[in-house]
Amino acid sequence: MKRIIAVIGPGTAGEETIREAEEIGRLIARRNAILICGGLGGAMEAAAKGAQMEGGITLGILPGSDRGGANPYIAIPVATGFGDGRNVIIVRTADAVIAVGGAYGTLSEIAFGLKMGKPVIGLHTWEVKGILHAVNPDDAVRKAFQALEGP
Amino acid sequence: MKRIIAVIGPGTAGEETIREAEEIGRLIARRNAILICGGLGGAMEAAAKGAQMEGGITLGILPGSDRGGANPYIAIPVATGFGDGRNVIIVRTADAVIAVGGAYGTLSEIAFGLKMGKPVIGLHTWEVKGILHAVNPDDAVRKAFQALEGP
Amino acid sequence: MKRIIAVIGPGTAGEETIREAEEIGRLIARRNAILICGGLGGAMEAAAKGAQMEGGITLGILPGSDRGGANPYIAIPVATGFGDGRNVIIVRTADAVIAVGGAYGTLSEIAFGLKMGKPVIGLHTWEVKGILHAVNPDDAVRKAFQALEGP
Amino acid sequence: MKRIIAVIGPGTAGEETIREAEEIGRLIARRNAILICGGLGGAMEAAAKGAQMEGGITLGILPGSDRGGANPYIAIPVATGFGDGRNVIIVRTADAVIAVGGAYGTLSEIAFGLKMGKPVIGLHTWEVKGILHAVNPDDAVRKAFQALEGP
């Protein structure tokens, strides 16, 4: 079964976060893993765009009841209708979680990832005990796979 | 965006239901739609097997917290950890719902499908006002797409 | 711990259903049990009104994100934000379920109740194998408590 | 309608956290508000105990499918079966959130509270931008009500 890697980040993001999220998405797809995210805009859209440009599978777990809410780079949208409750599903489904940038929603996902004992990699995001900090997208994706597969 | 069709049915199913679910899965994949189901055994597994044999995408929305619970024909497992609450997500995400055989879980999904105003096709399943009854797998899949696209 | 009895029924209900739901709510409170319902209008509001008139505790599990959506007879509102997913919570929390009247949402709750192996009593509602049918509110409440406590 | 105040904190807590949570529960009940919490042990149990000792209403939103999992001071248990997804429900239902001590689950609830724009008061808990820090239980409860009602 393919690895599933979550990219979590703000729905409204600055240029740098967008660029980083897109690069992370690209690198996840290159490693033949499925990208899972919240399916909306900002960092989620950038990560999905990056993954799709590399031919990867993009899975978007939406808060709303309507698949139409997904960004255009989501190949497989899941309409939960559970609002913020969908954050739990993203993290549960992922093997590892990469947080980039981040507002409060991202923080909730970091917390769930650490609670569930999954590797949580952070790039320019919240400081929380247990996060593995990365210095750039390449380092973030490398650390995620290292945590899963060993060096 | 691809169509997403749900196949709902019992986790423990008789031979005929298994055969019908597999054929329905096959026909959904041939029409280039994504199959969504509950990801477990019985009718869900048969439908996913049929779809995968035709090269289709299979999406399994699991009740448990562990992706490992998915049947072997699920390419894209989503671990919700929401128990029966995941039934809502299956139906919300689908464009149309095909019920085959069926125990109480299936009935809950039929009810959600009808409540949400989606086409619900039934094959040897519960009698509920609003279901479009089909006589065989081919008829079921044809009726589902007709309801979405017109004759 | 007090018994918790669910009353499930349509949000838009006819006069007879309203009268029956209110009487059921009253009888549940007289037996010192907590009433749980979906917290909105119609049969849910009538049942809560009946229970509150008898000094009972009324617990409303709302689909929306805002407690303000509860009907005025709900003493304890729970805002799930999970839409129809809240139906699962109502049934899981209840010791027994009484369905009165009913549209598709009610049918989903009947299905969950039967799936979870809980007593499901029906009054002028869906015909589903496993429901105990009652002839009036008094009979419905009596049957619910009999199922829990024996005759 | 009564105020609903959430007390969030770890299921396994040290003596000081227990003492503080119990005192917070007591003060919430004295102000005639409903206490909502996760319904399990540790800080949740202590807060419920405090509130119940003062005659307050205690509402426990449980992660599991069985009401029996509630601590003995929960008068009104809600069995969600949604695991960590129930954290969203606790915060959504509350008018204000008081975090005491705290592990990763608590952090997720702090994040949801801040995301939803609710007052989040912290006592010996995570440092997150937006939390109002309190120096003791009395200060915490006072700050929560001040945020809701003005000074």
Coordinates of C-alpha atoms in Angstrom, one line a residue:
Chain A
M1 CA 0.0 0.0 0.0
K2 CA 1.2 3.5 -0.9
R3 CA 2.4 5.8 1.8
I4 CA 0.1 8.7 2.6
I5 CA 1.6 12.0 3.7
A6 CA -0.4 14.9 5.0
V7 CA 0.5 18.5 4.3
I8 CA -1.2 20.9 6.7
G9 CA -1.1 24.6 6.5
P10 CA -3.2 27.8 6.3
G11 CA -6.0 28.3 3.8
T12 CA -4.7 31.9 3.3
A13 CA -1.0 31.8 3.0
G14 CA 1.9 34.2 2.1
E15 CA 4.1 33.7 -0.9
E16 CA 6.9 31.8 0.9
T17 CA 4.5 29.3 2.4
I18 CA 2.8 28.8 -0.9
R19 CA 6.2 28.1 -2.6
E20 CA 7.2 25.8 0.2
A21 CA 4.0 23.9 0.2
E22 CA 4.1 23.4 -3.5
E23 CA 7.6 22.1 -3.4
I24 CA 6.7 19.7 -0.6
G25 CA 3.8 18.4 -2.6
R26 CA 6.1 17.8 -5.6
L27 CA 8.6 15.9 -3.5
I28 CA 5.9 13.7 -1.9
A29 CA 4.6 12.7 -5.3
R30 CA 8.1 12.0 -6.6
R31 CA 8.5 9.5 -3.7
N32 CA 5.3 7.9 -5.0
A33 CA 3.3 8.7 -1.9
I34 CA -0.3 9.9 -1.8
L35 CA -0.8 13.5 -0.7
I36 CA -3.6 14.1 1.7
C37 CA -4.7 17.6 2.8
G38 CA -7.7 19.7 3.8
G39 CA -8.6 20.3 0.1
L40 CA -9.1 24.0 0.3
G41 CA -6.9 27.0 -0.8
G42 CA -3.6 28.5 0.3
A43 CA -1.0 25.9 1.5
M44 CA -3.5 23.0 0.8
E45 CA -3.9 24.1 -2.8
A46 CA -0.2 24.7 -3.4
A47 CA 0.7 21.3 -2.0
A48 CA -1.9 19.6 -4.2
K49 CA -0.7 21.5 -7.2
G50 CA 2.8 20.4 -6.7
A51 CA 1.9 16.8 -6.2
Q52 CA -0.4 16.8 -9.3
M53 CA 2.3 18.4 -11.5
E54 CA 4.4 15.4 -10.7
G55 CA 1.7 12.9 -11.5
G56 CA 0.9 12.2 -7.8
I57 CA -2.5 11.3 -6.3
T58 CA -4.1 14.1 -4.3
L59 CA -6.7 13.4 -1.7
G60 CA -8.7 16.3 -0.2
I61 CA -10.7 15.9 3.0
L62 CA -13.1 18.8 2.9
P63 CA -14.9 20.4 5.8
G64 CA -18.0 21.1 3.8
S65 CA -20.8 19.0 2.4
D66 CA -20.0 19.8 -1.2
R67 CA -17.2 18.3 -3.2
G68 CA -17.3 21.4 -5.3
G69 CA -15.5 23.2 -2.5
A70 CA -12.2 21.4 -3.4
N71 CA -9.3 23.3 -5.0
P72 CA -8.7 22.4 -8.7
Y73 CA -5.7 20.1 -7.9
I74 CA -7.6 17.6 -5.8
A75 CA -8.2 14.5 -7.8
I76 CA -10.1 12.7 -5.0
P77 CA -12.3 14.9 -2.9
V78 CA -14.0 13.6 0.2
A79 CA -16.9 15.8 1.4
T80 CA -17.2 15.2 5.1
G81 CA -19.6 17.9 6.2
F82 CA -17.9 17.6 9.6
G83 CA -16.3 21.1 9.6
D84 CA -13.1 21.2 11.7
G85 CA -13.8 17.6 12.7
R86 CA -12.3 16.7 9.4
N87 CA -8.9 17.6 10.7
V88 CA -8.9 14.5 12.8
I89 CA -9.5 12.4 9.7
I90 CA -6.6 14.0 7.7
V91 CA -4.2 13.2 10.5
R92 CA -5.5 9.7 11.2
T93 CA -5.2 8.7 7.6
A94 CA -1.7 10.0 7.2
D95 CA 1.5 8.1 7.9
A96 CA 3.3 11.3 8.6
V97 CA 2.3 15.0 8.8
I98 CA 4.2 18.0 7.4
A99 CA 3.1 21.4 8.7
V100 CA 4.1 24.4 6.8
G101 CA 3.2 27.9 8.0
G102 CA 0.1 27.6 10.0
A103 CA -2.8 29.2 11.8
Y104 CA -4.9 27.6 14.5
G105 CA -6.3 24.9 12.4
T106 CA -2.8 23.7 11.6
L107 CA -2.0 23.8 15.3
S108 CA -4.9 21.4 16.0
E109 CA -3.6 19.0 13.4
I110 CA -0.1 19.2 14.8
A111 CA -1.6 18.3 18.2
F112 CA -3.5 15.4 16.8
G113 CA -0.5 14.1 15.0
L114 CA 1.7 14.2 18.1
K115 CA -1.1 12.7 20.2
M116 CA -1.5 9.8 17.7
G117 CA 2.3 9.2 17.8
K118 CA 2.8 10.0 14.2
P119 CA 5.9 11.8 12.9
V120 CA 5.1 15.6 12.6
I121 CA 7.6 17.6 10.6
G122 CA 7.4 21.4 10.9
L123 CA 8.6 24.1 8.5
H124 CA 8.2 27.7 9.6
T125 CA 5.3 26.6 11.8
W126 CA 4.3 26.4 15.5
E127 CA 6.9 25.5 18.1
V128 CA 5.5 22.5 19.9
K129 CA 7.5 19.9 21.8
G130 CA 7.7 16.8 19.7
I131 CA 7.8 18.4 16.2
L132 CA 10.8 17.6 14.1
H133 CA 11.8 21.0 12.6
A134 CA 13.0 21.2 9.0
V135 CA 14.9 23.9 7.3
N136 CA 13.4 23.7 3.8
P137 CA 10.9 21.6 1.8
D138 CA 13.5 19.0 0.8
D139 CA 14.6 18.6 4.4
A140 CA 11.0 18.3 5.5
V141 CA 10.1 15.5 3.1
R142 CA 13.3 13.7 3.8
K143 CA 12.7 13.8 7.5
A144 CA 9.1 12.5 7.1
F145 CA 10.3 9.5 5.1
Q146 CA 13.2 8.9 7.4
A147 CA 10.9 8.8 10.4
L148 CA 8.8 6.2 8.5
E149 CA 11.5 4.1 6.9
G150 CA 14.7 4.7 8.8
P151 CA 17.8 6.5 7.3
Chain B
M1 CA -13.9 16.0 -12.2
K2 CA -14.6 12.3 -12.2
R3 CA -17.9 11.0 -11.0
I4 CA -17.9 9.2 -7.7
I5 CA -20.4 6.4 -7.2
A6 CA -21.0 4.7 -3.8
V7 CA -21.6 1.0 -3.5
I8 CA -23.2 0.2 -0.2
G9 CA -23.9 -3.3 1.1
P10 CA -23.4 -5.7 4.0
G11 CA -19.9 -6.5 5.4
T12 CA -21.0 -10.2 5.5
A13 CA -22.8 -11.1 2.3
G14 CA -24.1 -14.1 0.5
E15 CA -22.8 -15.4 -2.8
E16 CA -25.3 -13.6 -5.0
T17 CA -24.7 -10.3 -3.3
I18 CA -21.0 -10.7 -3.7
R19 CA -21.3 -11.5 -7.4
E20 CA -23.6 -8.6 -8.0
A21 CA -21.4 -6.1 -6.0
E22 CA -18.3 -7.2 -8.0
E23 CA -20.1 -6.7 -11.3
I24 CA -21.4 -3.3 -10.2
G25 CA -17.8 -2.3 -9.2
R26 CA -16.6 -3.4 -12.6
L27 CA -19.2 -1.4 -14.5
I28 CA -18.5 1.7 -12.4
A29 CA -14.8 1.5 -13.3
R30 CA -15.6 1.0 -17.0
R31 CA -17.5 4.2 -17.0
N32 CA -14.4 5.9 -15.6
A33 CA -16.0 6.8 -12.3
I34 CA -14.4 6.5 -8.9
L35 CA -15.8 3.8 -6.6
I36 CA -16.4 4.8 -3.0
C37 CA -17.4 2.4 -0.3
G38 CA -17.0 1.6 3.4
G39 CA -13.7 -0.2 2.8
L40 CA -14.4 -3.4 4.7
G41 CA -15.4 -6.9 3.6
G42 CA -18.4 -8.5 2.0
A43 CA -20.2 -6.4 -0.6
M44 CA -17.7 -3.5 -0.1
E45 CA -14.7 -5.8 -0.8
A46 CA -16.4 -7.3 -3.9
A47 CA -17.3 -3.9 -5.4
A48 CA -13.7 -2.7 -4.8
K49 CA -12.3 -5.9 -6.4
G50 CA -14.5 -5.5 -9.4
A51 CA -13.5 -1.9 -9.9
Q52 CA -9.8 -2.5 -9.4
M53 CA -9.9 -5.4 -11.9
E54 CA -11.0 -2.8 -14.5
G55 CA -8.3 -0.4 -13.5
G56 CA -10.7 1.9 -11.6
I57 CA -9.9 4.0 -8.5
T58 CA -11.2 2.6 -5.2
L59 CA -11.8 4.9 -2.2
G60 CA -12.6 3.3 1.1
I61 CA -14.0 5.3 4.0
L62 CA -13.2 3.2 7.0
P63 CA -15.0 3.3 10.4
G64 CA -11.8 2.5 12.3
S65 CA -8.7 4.5 13.2
D66 CA -6.4 2.2 11.3
R67 CA -5.9 2.1 7.5
G68 CA -4.9 -1.5 7.9
G69 CA -8.5 -2.4 8.3
A70 CA -9.2 -1.8 4.6
N71 CA -9.8 -4.7 2.2
P72 CA -7.0 -5.4 -0.2
Y73 CA -8.7 -3.8 -3.2
I74 CA -8.9 -0.3 -1.7
A75 CA -6.3 1.9 -3.3
I76 CA -7.1 4.9 -1.3
P77 CA -8.1 4.3 2.3
V78 CA -9.4 7.0 4.6
A79 CA -9.3 6.2 8.3
T80 CA -12.0 8.2 9.9
G81 CA -12.2 6.7 13.4
F82 CA -15.8 7.9 13.4
G83 CA -17.5 4.5 13.5
D84 CA -20.9 4.5 11.9
G85 CA -20.5 8.3 11.5
R86 CA -18.4 7.4 8.4
N87 CA -21.6 6.4 6.6
V88 CA -22.6 10.0 6.3
I89 CA -19.2 10.8 4.6
I90 CA -19.6 8.0 2.0
V91 CA -23.0 9.2 0.9
R92 CA -22.1 12.9 1.0
T93 CA -19.1 12.3 -1.2
A94 CA -20.9 10.3 -3.8
D95 CA -22.9 11.6 -6.8
A96 CA -25.1 8.5 -6.7
V97 CA -25.6 5.5 -4.4
I98 CA -26.1 1.9 -5.3
A99 CA -27.3 -0.4 -2.6
V100 CA -26.9 -4.1 -3.0
G101 CA -28.3 -6.5 -0.4
G102 CA -28.1 -4.8 2.9
A103 CA -28.3 -4.9 6.6
Y104 CA -29.1 -2.0 8.9
G105 CA -25.9 0.0 8.0
T106 CA -26.9 -0.1 4.4
L107 CA -30.4 1.2 5.4
S108 CA -28.8 4.1 7.2
E109 CA -26.9 5.0 4.0
I110 CA -30.0 4.7 1.9
A111 CA -31.8 7.0 4.2
F112 CA -29.0 9.6 4.1
G113 CA -28.8 9.4 0.3
L114 CA -32.5 10.0 -0.1
K115 CA -32.4 12.8 2.5
M116 CA -29.6 14.5 0.6
G117 CA -31.6 14.2 -2.6
K118 CA -29.1 11.9 -4.3
P119 CA -30.1 9.1 -6.7
V120 CA -30.3 5.9 -4.7
I121 CA -30.5 2.7 -6.8
G122 CA -31.4 -0.6 -5.1
L123 CA -30.7 -4.1 -6.1
H124 CA -32.2 -6.8 -3.8
T125 CA -32.2 -4.4 -0.9
W126 CA -34.6 -2.6 1.4
E127 CA -37.9 -1.3 0.1
V128 CA -37.9 2.4 0.8
K129 CA -39.9 5.1 -0.9
G130 CA -37.7 7.0 -3.3
I131 CA -35.3 4.2 -4.2
L132 CA -35.0 3.3 -7.9
H133 CA -35.1 -0.4 -8.1
A134 CA -32.9 -2.3 -10.5
V135 CA -33.1 -5.8 -11.7
N136 CA -29.4 -6.6 -12.2
P137 CA -26.0 -5.0 -11.9
D138 CA -26.1 -3.6 -15.4
D139 CA -29.5 -2.1 -14.8
A140 CA -28.3 -0.6 -11.5
V141 CA -25.3 1.2 -12.9
R142 CA -27.2 2.3 -16.0
K143 CA -29.9 3.8 -13.8
A144 CA -27.3 5.6 -11.6
F145 CA -25.7 7.3 -14.6
Q146 CA -29.0 8.1 -16.2
A147 CA -30.1 9.8 -13.0
L148 CA -26.9 11.9 -13.2
E149 CA -26.7 12.6 -16.9
G150 CA -30.1 12.0 -18.4
P151 CA -30.9 9.2 -20.8
Chain C
M1 CA -27.1 7.0 36.3
K2 CA -30.3 8.1 34.7
R3 CA -31.8 6.4 31.7
I4 CA -31.5 8.3 28.4
I5 CA -34.3 7.9 25.9
A6 CA -34.2 9.3 22.4
V7 CA -37.2 10.6 20.6
I8 CA -36.6 10.8 16.9
G9 CA -39.0 12.3 14.4
P10 CA -39.3 14.9 11.6
G11 CA -38.4 18.5 11.9
T12 CA -41.6 19.4 10.2
A13 CA -44.4 17.4 11.5
G14 CA -48.2 17.2 11.3
E15 CA -50.5 17.9 14.2
E16 CA -50.9 14.3 15.3
T17 CA -47.2 13.6 15.3
I18 CA -46.6 16.8 17.4
R19 CA -49.2 15.7 19.9
E20 CA -47.8 12.2 20.1
A21 CA -44.2 13.5 20.5
E22 CA -45.1 15.9 23.2
E23 CA -46.9 13.1 25.1
I24 CA -44.0 10.8 24.7
G25 CA -41.7 13.5 26.1
R26 CA -43.9 14.0 29.1
L27 CA -44.0 10.3 29.9
I28 CA -40.2 10.0 29.6
A29 CA -39.7 12.8 32.1
R30 CA -42.3 11.3 34.4
R31 CA -40.2 8.1 34.5
N32 CA -37.3 10.3 35.5
A33 CA -35.3 9.6 32.4
I34 CA -33.3 12.2 30.3
L35 CA -34.8 13.0 26.9
I36 CA -32.3 13.2 24.1
C37 CA -33.3 14.4 20.6
G38 CA -31.9 16.3 17.6
G39 CA -32.7 19.6 19.2
L40 CA -34.5 21.2 16.3
G41 CA -38.2 21.8 15.5
G42 CA -41.3 19.6 14.8
A43 CA -41.3 16.3 16.7
M44 CA -38.0 17.2 18.4
E45 CA -39.4 20.4 19.8
A46 CA -42.7 18.8 20.9
A47 CA -40.9 16.0 22.7
A48 CA -38.6 18.5 24.5
K49 CA -41.6 20.6 25.4
G50 CA -43.4 17.7 26.9
A51 CA -40.4 16.6 28.9
Q52 CA -39.6 20.1 30.2
M53 CA -43.2 20.6 31.3
E54 CA -42.8 17.6 33.5
G55 CA -39.5 19.0 34.9
G56 CA -37.4 16.6 32.9
I57 CA -33.9 17.1 31.5
T58 CA -33.8 17.8 27.8
L59 CA -30.6 17.2 25.8
G60 CA -30.4 18.4 22.2
I61 CA -27.7 17.2 19.8
L62 CA -27.7 19.8 17.1
P63 CA -26.4 19.4 13.6
G64 CA -25.1 22.9 13.3
S65 CA -22.2 24.8 14.9
D66 CA -24.4 27.2 16.9
R67 CA -26.2 26.4 20.1
G68 CA -28.6 29.1 19.1
G69 CA -30.2 26.7 16.7
A70 CA -31.8 24.7 19.5
N71 CA -35.6 24.8 20.1
P72 CA -36.6 26.7 23.3
Y73 CA -37.3 23.6 25.3
I74 CA -33.7 22.2 25.1
A75 CA -32.0 22.8 28.5
I76 CA -28.7 21.3 27.4
P77 CA -27.7 21.9 23.8
V78 CA -24.7 20.3 22.2
A79 CA -23.5 22.0 19.0
T80 CA -21.8 19.3 17.0
G81 CA -21.3 21.0 13.7
F82 CA -21.4 17.5 12.2
G83 CA -24.6 17.8 10.2
D84 CA -26.4 14.5 9.8
G85 CA -23.4 12.8 11.5
R86 CA -25.0 13.9 14.8
N87 CA -27.7 11.3 14.2
V88 CA -25.2 8.6 15.2
I89 CA -24.5 10.4 18.4
I90 CA -28.1 10.7 19.4
V91 CA -28.6 7.0 19.0
R92 CA -25.3 5.9 20.6
T93 CA -26.1 8.0 23.7
A94 CA -29.6 6.6 24.1
D95 CA -30.6 3.5 26.0
A96 CA -33.7 3.1 23.8
V97 CA -35.1 5.0 20.8
I98 CA -38.7 6.0 20.1
A99 CA -39.5 7.0 16.5
V100 CA -42.6 9.0 15.9
G101 CA -43.7 9.9 12.4
G102 CA -40.6 10.2 10.4
A103 CA -38.8 11.3 7.3
Y104 CA -35.5 10.0 5.9
G105 CA -33.4 11.4 8.9
T106 CA -35.6 9.4 11.2
L107 CA -35.1 6.3 9.1
S108 CA -31.3 6.7 9.4
E109 CA -31.7 6.8 13.2
I110 CA -33.9 3.8 13.2
A111 CA -31.3 1.9 11.2
F112 CA -28.5 2.9 13.6
G113 CA -30.5 2.0 16.6
L114 CA -31.2 -1.5 15.2
K115 CA -27.6 -1.9 14.1
M116 CA -26.4 -1.0 17.6
G117 CA -28.8 -3.6 19.1
K118 CA -30.9 -1.0 21.0
P119 CA -34.6 -1.2 21.5
V120 CA -36.3 0.8 18.8
I121 CA -40.0 1.6 19.3
G122 CA -42.1 2.9 16.5
L123 CA -45.3 4.9 16.5
H124 CA -46.7 5.7 13.0
T125 CA -43.3 5.5 11.5
W126 CA -41.3 3.4 9.0
E127 CA -41.9 -0.3 8.8
V128 CA -38.5 -1.9 9.4
K129 CA -37.8 -5.4 10.6
G130 CA -36.8 -5.2 14.2
I131 CA -38.9 -2.2 15.3
L132 CA -41.3 -2.8 18.1
H133 CA -44.5 -1.1 17.0
A134 CA -46.6 0.8 19.5
V135 CA -50.2 1.9 19.2
N136 CA -50.0 5.2 21.2
P137 CA -47.5 7.3 23.2
D138 CA -48.2 5.5 26.4
D139 CA -47.6 2.1 24.8
A140 CA -44.4 3.4 23.1
V141 CA -42.9 4.6 26.4
R142 CA -44.0 1.5 28.2
K143 CA -42.4 -0.8 25.6
A144 CA -39.2 1.2 25.7
F145 CA -38.8 0.8 29.5
Q146 CA -39.9 -2.8 29.3
A147 CA -37.2 -3.6 26.8
L148 CA -34.7 -2.1 29.2
E149 CA -35.9 -3.3 32.5
G150 CA -38.1 -6.3 31.8
P151 CA -41.9 -6.4 32.5
Chain D
M1 CA -30.1 29.9 28.4
K2 CA -27.3 28.9 30.8
R3 CA -23.7 29.6 30.0
I4 CA -21.6 26.5 29.1
I5 CA -18.0 26.6 30.1
A6 CA -15.5 23.9 28.9
V7 CA -12.7 22.7 31.2
I8 CA -10.0 20.9 29.1
G9 CA -7.0 19.1 30.5
P10 CA -5.2 15.8 30.6
G11 CA -6.8 12.5 31.4
T12 CA -3.8 11.7 33.5
A13 CA -2.9 14.7 35.7
G14 CA -0.7 15.5 38.6
E15 CA -1.9 16.6 42.0
E16 CA -1.7 20.3 41.4
T17 CA -3.7 20.1 38.1
I18 CA -6.3 18.0 39.8
R19 CA -6.7 20.4 42.6
E20 CA -6.9 23.4 40.2
A21 CA -9.4 21.6 37.9
E22 CA -11.7 20.7 40.8
E23 CA -11.6 24.3 42.0
I24 CA -12.4 25.6 38.5
G25 CA -15.3 23.2 38.3
R26 CA -16.6 24.4 41.6
L27 CA -16.4 28.1 40.6
I28 CA -18.2 27.4 37.3
A29 CA -21.1 25.8 39.1
R30 CA -21.3 28.6 41.6
R31 CA -21.8 31.0 38.7
N32 CA -24.7 28.8 37.6
A33 CA -23.1 27.7 34.4
I34 CA -23.0 24.2 32.9
L35 CA -19.6 22.5 32.9
I36 CA -18.7 20.7 29.7
C37 CA -15.7 18.4 29.5
G38 CA -14.4 15.3 27.8
G39 CA -16.0 13.1 30.4
L40 CA -12.9 10.9 31.2
G41 CA -10.5 10.9 34.1
G42 CA -7.8 13.3 35.4
A43 CA -8.5 17.0 35.0
M44 CA -11.9 16.2 33.4
E45 CA -13.0 14.1 36.4
A46 CA -11.7 16.7 38.9
A47 CA -13.6 19.5 37.2
A48 CA -16.8 17.5 37.1
K49 CA -16.4 16.5 40.7
G50 CA -16.0 20.2 41.7
A51 CA -19.0 21.3 39.7
Q52 CA -21.2 18.5 41.0
M53 CA -20.2 19.2 44.6
E54 CA -21.7 22.7 44.1
G55 CA -24.9 21.3 42.6
G56 CA -23.9 22.2 39.0
I57 CA -24.8 20.4 35.8
T58 CA -21.9 18.3 34.3
L59 CA -21.9 17.4 30.6
G60 CA -19.4 14.9 29.4
I61 CA -18.7 14.5 25.7
L62 CA -17.1 11.0 25.5
P63 CA -14.8 9.8 22.7
G64 CA -16.0 6.2 23.0
S65 CA -19.3 4.5 22.0
D66 CA -20.2 3.6 25.5
R67 CA -21.7 5.9 28.2
G68 CA -20.2 3.7 30.8
G69 CA -16.8 5.2 30.1
A70 CA -17.8 8.5 31.8
N71 CA -16.3 9.4 35.1
P72 CA -18.7 9.2 38.1
Y73 CA -19.3 13.0 38.3
I74 CA -20.8 13.3 34.8
A75 CA -24.6 13.7 35.1
I76 CA -25.2 13.9 31.4
P77 CA -22.9 11.7 29.3
V78 CA -22.9 11.9 25.5
A79 CA -21.3 8.9 23.8
T80 CA -20.0 10.2 20.4
G81 CA -18.0 7.2 19.2
F82 CA -16.0 9.8 17.3
G83 CA -12.7 9.5 19.2
D84 CA -10.6 12.7 19.1
G85 CA -13.3 14.1 16.9
R86 CA -15.3 14.8 20.0
N87 CA -12.8 17.5 20.9
V88 CA -14.4 19.7 18.3
I89 CA -17.8 19.2 19.8
I90 CA -16.7 20.2 23.3
V91 CA -15.2 23.5 22.1
R92 CA -18.1 24.3 19.7
T93 CA -20.6 23.8 22.5
A94 CA -18.8 26.0 25.0
D95 CA -19.1 29.7 25.4
A96 CA -15.5 29.8 26.8
V97 CA -12.8 27.3 27.3
I98 CA -10.5 27.0 30.3
A99 CA -7.4 24.9 29.8
V100 CA -5.6 23.5 32.8
G101 CA -2.4 21.6 32.5
G102 CA -2.5 19.8 29.3
A103 CA -1.2 17.3 26.9
Y104 CA -1.6 17.2 23.1
G105 CA -5.4 16.6 23.3
T106 CA -5.7 19.8 25.3
L107 CA -3.6 21.6 22.7
S108 CA -5.9 20.6 20.0
E109 CA -8.8 22.0 21.9
I110 CA -7.0 25.3 22.6
A111 CA -6.4 25.5 18.9
F112 CA -10.0 24.9 18.0
G113 CA -11.2 27.4 20.7
L114 CA -8.9 30.1 19.2
K115 CA -9.9 29.3 15.7
M116 CA -13.6 29.6 16.6
G117 CA -12.9 32.9 18.2
K118 CA -13.9 31.9 21.7
P119 CA -12.2 33.1 24.9
V120 CA -9.6 30.6 25.8
I121 CA -8.2 30.9 29.3
G122 CA -5.0 29.0 30.3
L123 CA -3.7 27.9 33.7
H124 CA -0.3 26.2 33.7
T125 CA -0.9 25.1 30.1
W126 CA 0.5 25.5 26.6
E127 CA 1.8 28.9 25.5
V128 CA -0.2 29.8 22.4
K129 CA -0.8 33.3 21.1
G130 CA -4.3 34.3 21.9
I131 CA -4.7 32.5 25.2
L132 CA -5.5 34.6 28.2
H133 CA -3.3 33.4 31.0
A134 CA -4.6 33.1 34.5
V135 CA -2.6 32.8 37.8
N136 CA -5.1 30.6 39.7
P137 CA -8.5 28.9 39.4
D138 CA -10.3 32.0 40.6
D139 CA -8.6 34.2 38.1
A140 CA -9.3 31.7 35.3
V141 CA -13.0 31.6 35.9
R142 CA -13.2 35.3 36.5
K143 CA -11.4 35.9 33.2
A144 CA -13.7 33.5 31.3
F145 CA -16.8 35.3 32.5
Q146 CA -15.3 38.7 32.0
A147 CA -14.6 37.8 28.4
L148 CA -18.2 36.8 28.0
E149 CA -20.0 39.5 29.9
G150 CA -17.6 42.4 30.2
P151 CA -16.1 43.6 33.5

